[in-house]
Coordinates of N, CA and C in Angstrom, one line a residue:
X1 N -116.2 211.6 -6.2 CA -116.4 212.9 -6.6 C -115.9 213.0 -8.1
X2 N -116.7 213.9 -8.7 CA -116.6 214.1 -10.0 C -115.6 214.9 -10.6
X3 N -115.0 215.1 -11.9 CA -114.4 216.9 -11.9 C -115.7 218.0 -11.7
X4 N -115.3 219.0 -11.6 CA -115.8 219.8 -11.5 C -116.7 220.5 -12.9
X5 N -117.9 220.9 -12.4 CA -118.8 221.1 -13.7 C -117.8 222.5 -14.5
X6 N -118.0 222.2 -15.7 CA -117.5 223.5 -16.4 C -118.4 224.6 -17.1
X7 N -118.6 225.9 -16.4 CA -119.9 226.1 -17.4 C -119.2 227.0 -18.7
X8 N -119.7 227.5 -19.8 CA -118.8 227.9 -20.7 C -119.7 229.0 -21.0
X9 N -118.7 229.8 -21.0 CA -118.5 231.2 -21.3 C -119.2 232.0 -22.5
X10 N -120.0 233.0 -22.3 CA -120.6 233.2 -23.4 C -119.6 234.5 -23.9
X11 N -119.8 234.2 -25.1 CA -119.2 235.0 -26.1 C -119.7 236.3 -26.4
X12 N -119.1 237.5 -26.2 CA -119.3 239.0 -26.2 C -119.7 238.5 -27.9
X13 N -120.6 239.4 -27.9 CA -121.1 239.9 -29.6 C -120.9 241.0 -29.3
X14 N -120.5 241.4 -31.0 CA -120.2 242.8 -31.5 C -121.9 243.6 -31.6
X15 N -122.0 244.6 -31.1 CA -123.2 245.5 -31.4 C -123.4 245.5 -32.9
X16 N -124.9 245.7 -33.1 CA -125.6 245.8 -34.4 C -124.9 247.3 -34.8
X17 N -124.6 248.4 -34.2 CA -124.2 249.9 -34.9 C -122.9 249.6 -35.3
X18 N -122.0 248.4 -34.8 CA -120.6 248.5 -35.3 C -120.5 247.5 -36.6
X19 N -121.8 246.3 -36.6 CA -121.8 245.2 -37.4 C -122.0 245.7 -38.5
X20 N -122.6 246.9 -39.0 CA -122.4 247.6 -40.4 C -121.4 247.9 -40.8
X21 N -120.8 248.7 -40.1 CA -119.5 249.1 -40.5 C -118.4 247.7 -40.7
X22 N -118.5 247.0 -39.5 CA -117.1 246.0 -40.2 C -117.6 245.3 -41.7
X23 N -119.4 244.9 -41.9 CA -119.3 244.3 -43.2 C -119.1 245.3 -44.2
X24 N -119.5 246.5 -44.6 CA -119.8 247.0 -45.1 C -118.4 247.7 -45.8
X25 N -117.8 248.6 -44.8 CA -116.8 249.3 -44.9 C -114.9 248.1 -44.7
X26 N -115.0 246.9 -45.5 CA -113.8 246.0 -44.9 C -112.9 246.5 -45.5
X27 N -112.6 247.5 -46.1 CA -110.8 248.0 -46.9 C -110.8 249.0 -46.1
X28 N -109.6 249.0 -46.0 CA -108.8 250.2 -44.9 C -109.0 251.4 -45.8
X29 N -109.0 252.8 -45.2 CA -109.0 254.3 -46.0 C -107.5 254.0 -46.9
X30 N -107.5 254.6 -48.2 CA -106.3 255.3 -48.9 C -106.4 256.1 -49.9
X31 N -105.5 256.9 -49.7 CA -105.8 258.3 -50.6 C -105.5 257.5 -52.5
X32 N -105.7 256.2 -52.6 CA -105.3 256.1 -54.0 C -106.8 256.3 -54.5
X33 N -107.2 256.5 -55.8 CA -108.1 256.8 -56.3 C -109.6 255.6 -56.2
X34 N -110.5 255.9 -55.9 CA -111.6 254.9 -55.5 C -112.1 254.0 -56.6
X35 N -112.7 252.7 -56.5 CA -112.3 251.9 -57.3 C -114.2 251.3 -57.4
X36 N -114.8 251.8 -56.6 CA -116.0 251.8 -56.4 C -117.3 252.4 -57.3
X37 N -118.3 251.8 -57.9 CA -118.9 252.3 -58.7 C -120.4 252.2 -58.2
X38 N -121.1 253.1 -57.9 CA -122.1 253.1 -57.5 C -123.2 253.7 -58.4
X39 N -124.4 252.9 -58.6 CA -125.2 253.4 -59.3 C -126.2 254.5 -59.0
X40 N -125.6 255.3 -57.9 CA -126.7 256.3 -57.6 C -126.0 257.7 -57.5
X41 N -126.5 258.3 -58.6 CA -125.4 259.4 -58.7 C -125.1 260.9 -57.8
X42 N -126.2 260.6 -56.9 CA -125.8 260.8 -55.7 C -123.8 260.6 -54.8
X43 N -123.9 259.6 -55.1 CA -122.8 258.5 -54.3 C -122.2 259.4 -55.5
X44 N -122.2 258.3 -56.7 CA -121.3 259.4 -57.5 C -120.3 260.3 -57.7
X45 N -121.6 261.5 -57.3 CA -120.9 263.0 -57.4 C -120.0 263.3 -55.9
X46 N -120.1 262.3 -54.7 CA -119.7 262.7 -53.9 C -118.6 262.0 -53.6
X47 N -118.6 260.8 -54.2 CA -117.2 260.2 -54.4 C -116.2 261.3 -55.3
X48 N -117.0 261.9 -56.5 CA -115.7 263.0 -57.2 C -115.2 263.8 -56.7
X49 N -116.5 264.4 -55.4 CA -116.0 265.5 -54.3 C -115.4 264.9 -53.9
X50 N -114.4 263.7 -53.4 CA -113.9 263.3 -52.4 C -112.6 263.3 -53.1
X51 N -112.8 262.7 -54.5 CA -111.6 262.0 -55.0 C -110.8 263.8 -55.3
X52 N -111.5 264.8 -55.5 CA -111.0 266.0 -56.2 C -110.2 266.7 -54.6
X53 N -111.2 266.6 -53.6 CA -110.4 267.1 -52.5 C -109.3 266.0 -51.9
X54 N -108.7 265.0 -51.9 CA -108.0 264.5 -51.9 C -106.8 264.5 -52.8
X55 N -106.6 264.9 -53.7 CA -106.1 265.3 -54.8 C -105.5 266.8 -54.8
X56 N -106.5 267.1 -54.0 CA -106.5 268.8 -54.3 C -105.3 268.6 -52.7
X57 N -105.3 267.7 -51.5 CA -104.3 267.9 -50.5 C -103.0 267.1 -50.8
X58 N -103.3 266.1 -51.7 CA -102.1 265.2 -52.2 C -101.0 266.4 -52.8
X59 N -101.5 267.1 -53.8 CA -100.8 268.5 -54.3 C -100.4 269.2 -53.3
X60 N -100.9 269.8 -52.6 CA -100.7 270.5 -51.8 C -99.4 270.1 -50.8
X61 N -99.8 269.2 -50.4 CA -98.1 267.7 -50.0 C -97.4 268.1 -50.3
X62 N -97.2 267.7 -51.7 CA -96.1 267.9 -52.4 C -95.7 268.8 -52.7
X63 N -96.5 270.1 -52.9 CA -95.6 271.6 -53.2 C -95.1 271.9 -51.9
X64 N -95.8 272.1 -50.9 CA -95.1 271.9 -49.6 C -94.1 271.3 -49.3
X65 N -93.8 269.9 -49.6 CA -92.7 269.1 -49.5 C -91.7 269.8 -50.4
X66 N -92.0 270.0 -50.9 CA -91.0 270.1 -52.1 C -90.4 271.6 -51.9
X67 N -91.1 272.9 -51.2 CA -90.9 274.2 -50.6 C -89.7 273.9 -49.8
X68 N -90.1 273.0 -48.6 CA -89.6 272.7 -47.2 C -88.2 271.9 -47.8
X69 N -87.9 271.3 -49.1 CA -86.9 270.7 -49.4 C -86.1 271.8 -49.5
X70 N -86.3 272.6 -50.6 CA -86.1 273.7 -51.5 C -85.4 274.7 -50.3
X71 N -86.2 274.9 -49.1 CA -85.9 275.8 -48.3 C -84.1 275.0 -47.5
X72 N -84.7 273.9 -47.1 CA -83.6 272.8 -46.6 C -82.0 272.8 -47.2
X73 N -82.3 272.6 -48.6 CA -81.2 272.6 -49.2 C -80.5 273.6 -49.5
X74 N -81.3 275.0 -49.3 CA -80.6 276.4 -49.0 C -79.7 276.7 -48.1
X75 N -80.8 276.2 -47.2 CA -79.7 276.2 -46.0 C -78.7 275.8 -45.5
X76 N -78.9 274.5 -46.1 CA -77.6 273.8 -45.8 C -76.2 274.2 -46.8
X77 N -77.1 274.5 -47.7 CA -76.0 275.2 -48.8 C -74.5 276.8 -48.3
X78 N -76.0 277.3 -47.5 CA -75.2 278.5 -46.7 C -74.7 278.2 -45.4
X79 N -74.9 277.1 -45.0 CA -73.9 276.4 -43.5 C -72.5 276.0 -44.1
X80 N -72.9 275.4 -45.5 CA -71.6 274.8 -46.0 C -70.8 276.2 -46.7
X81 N -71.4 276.8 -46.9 CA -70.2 278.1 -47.0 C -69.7 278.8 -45.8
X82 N -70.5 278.9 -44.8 CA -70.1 279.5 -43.3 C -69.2 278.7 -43.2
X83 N -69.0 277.5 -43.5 CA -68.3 276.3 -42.0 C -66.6 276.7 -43.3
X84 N -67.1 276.5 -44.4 CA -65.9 276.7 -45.4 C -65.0 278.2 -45.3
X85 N -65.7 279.1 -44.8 CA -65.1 280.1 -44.9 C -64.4 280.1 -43.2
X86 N -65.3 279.6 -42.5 CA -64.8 279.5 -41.1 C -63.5 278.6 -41.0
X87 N -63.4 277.5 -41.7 CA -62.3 277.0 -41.8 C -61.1 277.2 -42.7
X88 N -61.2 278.0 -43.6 CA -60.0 279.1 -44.1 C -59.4 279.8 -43.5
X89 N -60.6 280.3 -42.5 CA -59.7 281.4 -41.7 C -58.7 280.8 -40.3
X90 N -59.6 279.8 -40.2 CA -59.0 279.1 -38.9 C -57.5 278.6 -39.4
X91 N -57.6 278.2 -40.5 CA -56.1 277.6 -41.4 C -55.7 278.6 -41.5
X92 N -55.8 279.6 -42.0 CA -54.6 281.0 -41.8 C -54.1 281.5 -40.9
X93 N -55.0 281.6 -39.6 CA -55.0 281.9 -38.2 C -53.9 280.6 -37.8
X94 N -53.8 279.0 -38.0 CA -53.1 278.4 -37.4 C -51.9 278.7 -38.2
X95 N -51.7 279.0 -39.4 CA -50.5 279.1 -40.5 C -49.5 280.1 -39.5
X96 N -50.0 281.0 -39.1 CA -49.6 282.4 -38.8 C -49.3 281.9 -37.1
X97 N -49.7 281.6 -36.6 CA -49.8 280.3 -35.1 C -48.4 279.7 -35.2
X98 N -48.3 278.8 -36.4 CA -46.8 278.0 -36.4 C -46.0 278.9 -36.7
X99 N -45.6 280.3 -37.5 CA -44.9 281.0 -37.6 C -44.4 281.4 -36.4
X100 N -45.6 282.7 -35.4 CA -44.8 283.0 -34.7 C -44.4 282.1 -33.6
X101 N -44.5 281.1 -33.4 CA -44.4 279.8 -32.7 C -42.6 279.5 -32.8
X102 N -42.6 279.2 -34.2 CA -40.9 278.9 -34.3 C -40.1 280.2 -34.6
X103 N -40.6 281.7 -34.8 CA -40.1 282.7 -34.5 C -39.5 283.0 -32.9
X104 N -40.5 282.4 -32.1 CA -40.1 282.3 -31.0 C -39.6 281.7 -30.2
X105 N -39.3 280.3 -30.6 CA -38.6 279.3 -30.5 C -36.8 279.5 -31.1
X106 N -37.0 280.2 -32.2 CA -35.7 280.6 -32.6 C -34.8 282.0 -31.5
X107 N -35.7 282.7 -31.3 CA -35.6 283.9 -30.1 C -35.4 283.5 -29.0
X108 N -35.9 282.4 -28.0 CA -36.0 281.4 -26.8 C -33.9 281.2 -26.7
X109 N -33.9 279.8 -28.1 CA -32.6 279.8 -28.2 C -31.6 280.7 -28.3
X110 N -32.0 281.8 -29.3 CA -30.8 282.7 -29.4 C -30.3 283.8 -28.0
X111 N -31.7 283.7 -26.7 CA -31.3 284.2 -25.8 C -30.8 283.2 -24.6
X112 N -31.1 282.1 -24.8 CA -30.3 280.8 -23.9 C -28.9 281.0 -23.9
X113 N -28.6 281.1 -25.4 CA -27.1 281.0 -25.4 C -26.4 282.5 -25.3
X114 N -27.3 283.4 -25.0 CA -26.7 284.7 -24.4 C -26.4 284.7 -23.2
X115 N -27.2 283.8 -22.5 CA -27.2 284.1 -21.0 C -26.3 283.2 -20.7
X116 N -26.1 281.7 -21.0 CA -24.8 281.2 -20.9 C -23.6 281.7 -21.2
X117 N -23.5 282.3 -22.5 CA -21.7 283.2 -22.5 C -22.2 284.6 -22.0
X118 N -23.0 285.1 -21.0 CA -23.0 286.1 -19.9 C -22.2 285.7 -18.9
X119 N -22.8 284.2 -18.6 CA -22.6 283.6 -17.2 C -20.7 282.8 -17.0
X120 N -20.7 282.7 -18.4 CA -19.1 282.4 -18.4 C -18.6 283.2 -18.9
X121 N -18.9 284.3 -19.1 CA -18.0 286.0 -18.8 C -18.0 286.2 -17.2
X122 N -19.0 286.3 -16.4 CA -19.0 286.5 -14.9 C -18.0 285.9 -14.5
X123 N -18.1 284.2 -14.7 CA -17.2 283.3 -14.1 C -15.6 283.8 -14.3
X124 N -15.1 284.7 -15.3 CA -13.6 284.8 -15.9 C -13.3 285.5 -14.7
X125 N -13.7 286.4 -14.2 CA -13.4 287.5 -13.4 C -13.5 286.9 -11.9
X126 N -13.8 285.9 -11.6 CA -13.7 285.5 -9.9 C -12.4 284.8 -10.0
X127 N -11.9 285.5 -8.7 CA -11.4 285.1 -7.9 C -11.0 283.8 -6.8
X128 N -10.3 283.2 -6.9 CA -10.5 282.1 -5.7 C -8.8 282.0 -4.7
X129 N -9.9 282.5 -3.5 CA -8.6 282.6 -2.7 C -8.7 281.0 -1.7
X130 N -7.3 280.5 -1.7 CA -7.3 279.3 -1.1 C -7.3 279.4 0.5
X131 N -7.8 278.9 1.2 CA -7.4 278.7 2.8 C -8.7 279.4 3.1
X132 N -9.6 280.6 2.4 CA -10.3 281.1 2.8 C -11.9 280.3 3.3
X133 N -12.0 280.1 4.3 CA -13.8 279.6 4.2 C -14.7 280.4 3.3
X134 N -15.3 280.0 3.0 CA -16.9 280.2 1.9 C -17.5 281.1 3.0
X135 N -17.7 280.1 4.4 CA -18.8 281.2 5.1 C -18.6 281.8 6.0
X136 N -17.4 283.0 5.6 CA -16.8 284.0 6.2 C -18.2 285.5 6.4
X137 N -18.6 285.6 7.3 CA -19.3 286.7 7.2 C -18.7 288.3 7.1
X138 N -17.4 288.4 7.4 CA -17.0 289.4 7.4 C -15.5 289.3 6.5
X139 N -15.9 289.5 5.3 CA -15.0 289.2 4.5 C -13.4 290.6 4.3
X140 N -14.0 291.8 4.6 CA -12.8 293.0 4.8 C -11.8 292.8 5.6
X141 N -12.4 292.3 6.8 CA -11.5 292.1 7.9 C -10.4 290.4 7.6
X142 N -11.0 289.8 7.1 CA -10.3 288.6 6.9 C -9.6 288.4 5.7
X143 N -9.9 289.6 4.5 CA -8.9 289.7 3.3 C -8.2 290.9 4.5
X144 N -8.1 291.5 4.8 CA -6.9 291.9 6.0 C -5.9 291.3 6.6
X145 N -6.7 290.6 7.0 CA -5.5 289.5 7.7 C -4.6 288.7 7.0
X146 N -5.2 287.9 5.7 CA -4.5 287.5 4.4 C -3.7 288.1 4.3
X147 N -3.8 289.6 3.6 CA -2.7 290.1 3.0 C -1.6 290.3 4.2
X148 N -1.8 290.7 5.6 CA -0.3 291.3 5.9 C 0.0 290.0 6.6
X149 N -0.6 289.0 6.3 CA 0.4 287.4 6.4 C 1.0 287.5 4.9
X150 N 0.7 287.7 4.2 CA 1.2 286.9 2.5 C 2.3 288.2 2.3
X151 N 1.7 289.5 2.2 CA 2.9 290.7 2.1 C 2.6 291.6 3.1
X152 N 3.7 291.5 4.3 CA 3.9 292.0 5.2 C 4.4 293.4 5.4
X153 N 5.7 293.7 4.2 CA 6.1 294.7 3.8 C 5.2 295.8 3.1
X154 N 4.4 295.1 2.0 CA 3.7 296.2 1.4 C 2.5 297.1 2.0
X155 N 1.6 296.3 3.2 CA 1.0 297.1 3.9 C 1.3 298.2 4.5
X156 N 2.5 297.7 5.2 CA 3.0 298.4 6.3 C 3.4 300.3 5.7

């Protein structure tokens, strides 16, 4: 056995309606000025119509572009004063923040230390009676009993 026959492949051709255009037309479109000279002034005048309306949107481009800049950099001009003025006030707003902050901090302490020498003025005034339990529930009757053990005479 042989290899196998190979038959070969025919080659797609480009259509006669498109084979004009690739020889004819081979530079890609660009709006730079046409470089082409044709002797029929026909072609001519319609290349100037082309080259003038091209020209006439190339301008146009640009005043546009240049509007749309114009407008852009406005704007951003009046963000940069919003954000600036918004941030002044935020810094005055925090200035006034840290004030009453340590105003209050200073008021915190000066009432801490009131309520400590409250609480060790309370403490001067108690009493501590010895022998007595803490968890006496009826304390009248059992400061009763104290005293006419301790002064027997004076109750009486």
């Amino acid at each position: 056995m042989g290899p196998p026959s190979v038959k070969k492949k025919q080659q797609i051709q480009t259509p006669p309606m498109f084979q004009w255009h690739a020889t004819e037309h081979s530079q890609l479109p660009s709006l730079s000025p046409c470089t082409e000279h044709s002797s029929d002034p026909k072609h001519q005048v319609t290349n100037a119509n082309t080259q003038a309306r091209l020209q006439a949107v190339q301008k146009l481009f640009e005043t546009e572009f240049t509007a749309a800049v114009t407008g852009f950099s406005g704007q951003i001009r009046e963000l940069d004063d919003r954000l600036e003025y918004t941030a002044g006030g935020h810094a005055a707003a925090l200035q006034e923040d840290q004030k009453h902050i340590a105003s209050h901090q200073a008021q915190i302490a000066q009432l801490e230390n009131k309520v400590e020498d409250l609480e060790n003025r309370l403490q001067r005034g108690n009493l501590r009676a010895r022998g007595v339990p803490e968890t006496v529930t009826d304390v009248a009757s059992l400061m009763d009993e104290v005293l006419h053990q301790l002064l027997p005479e004076l109750l009486d």
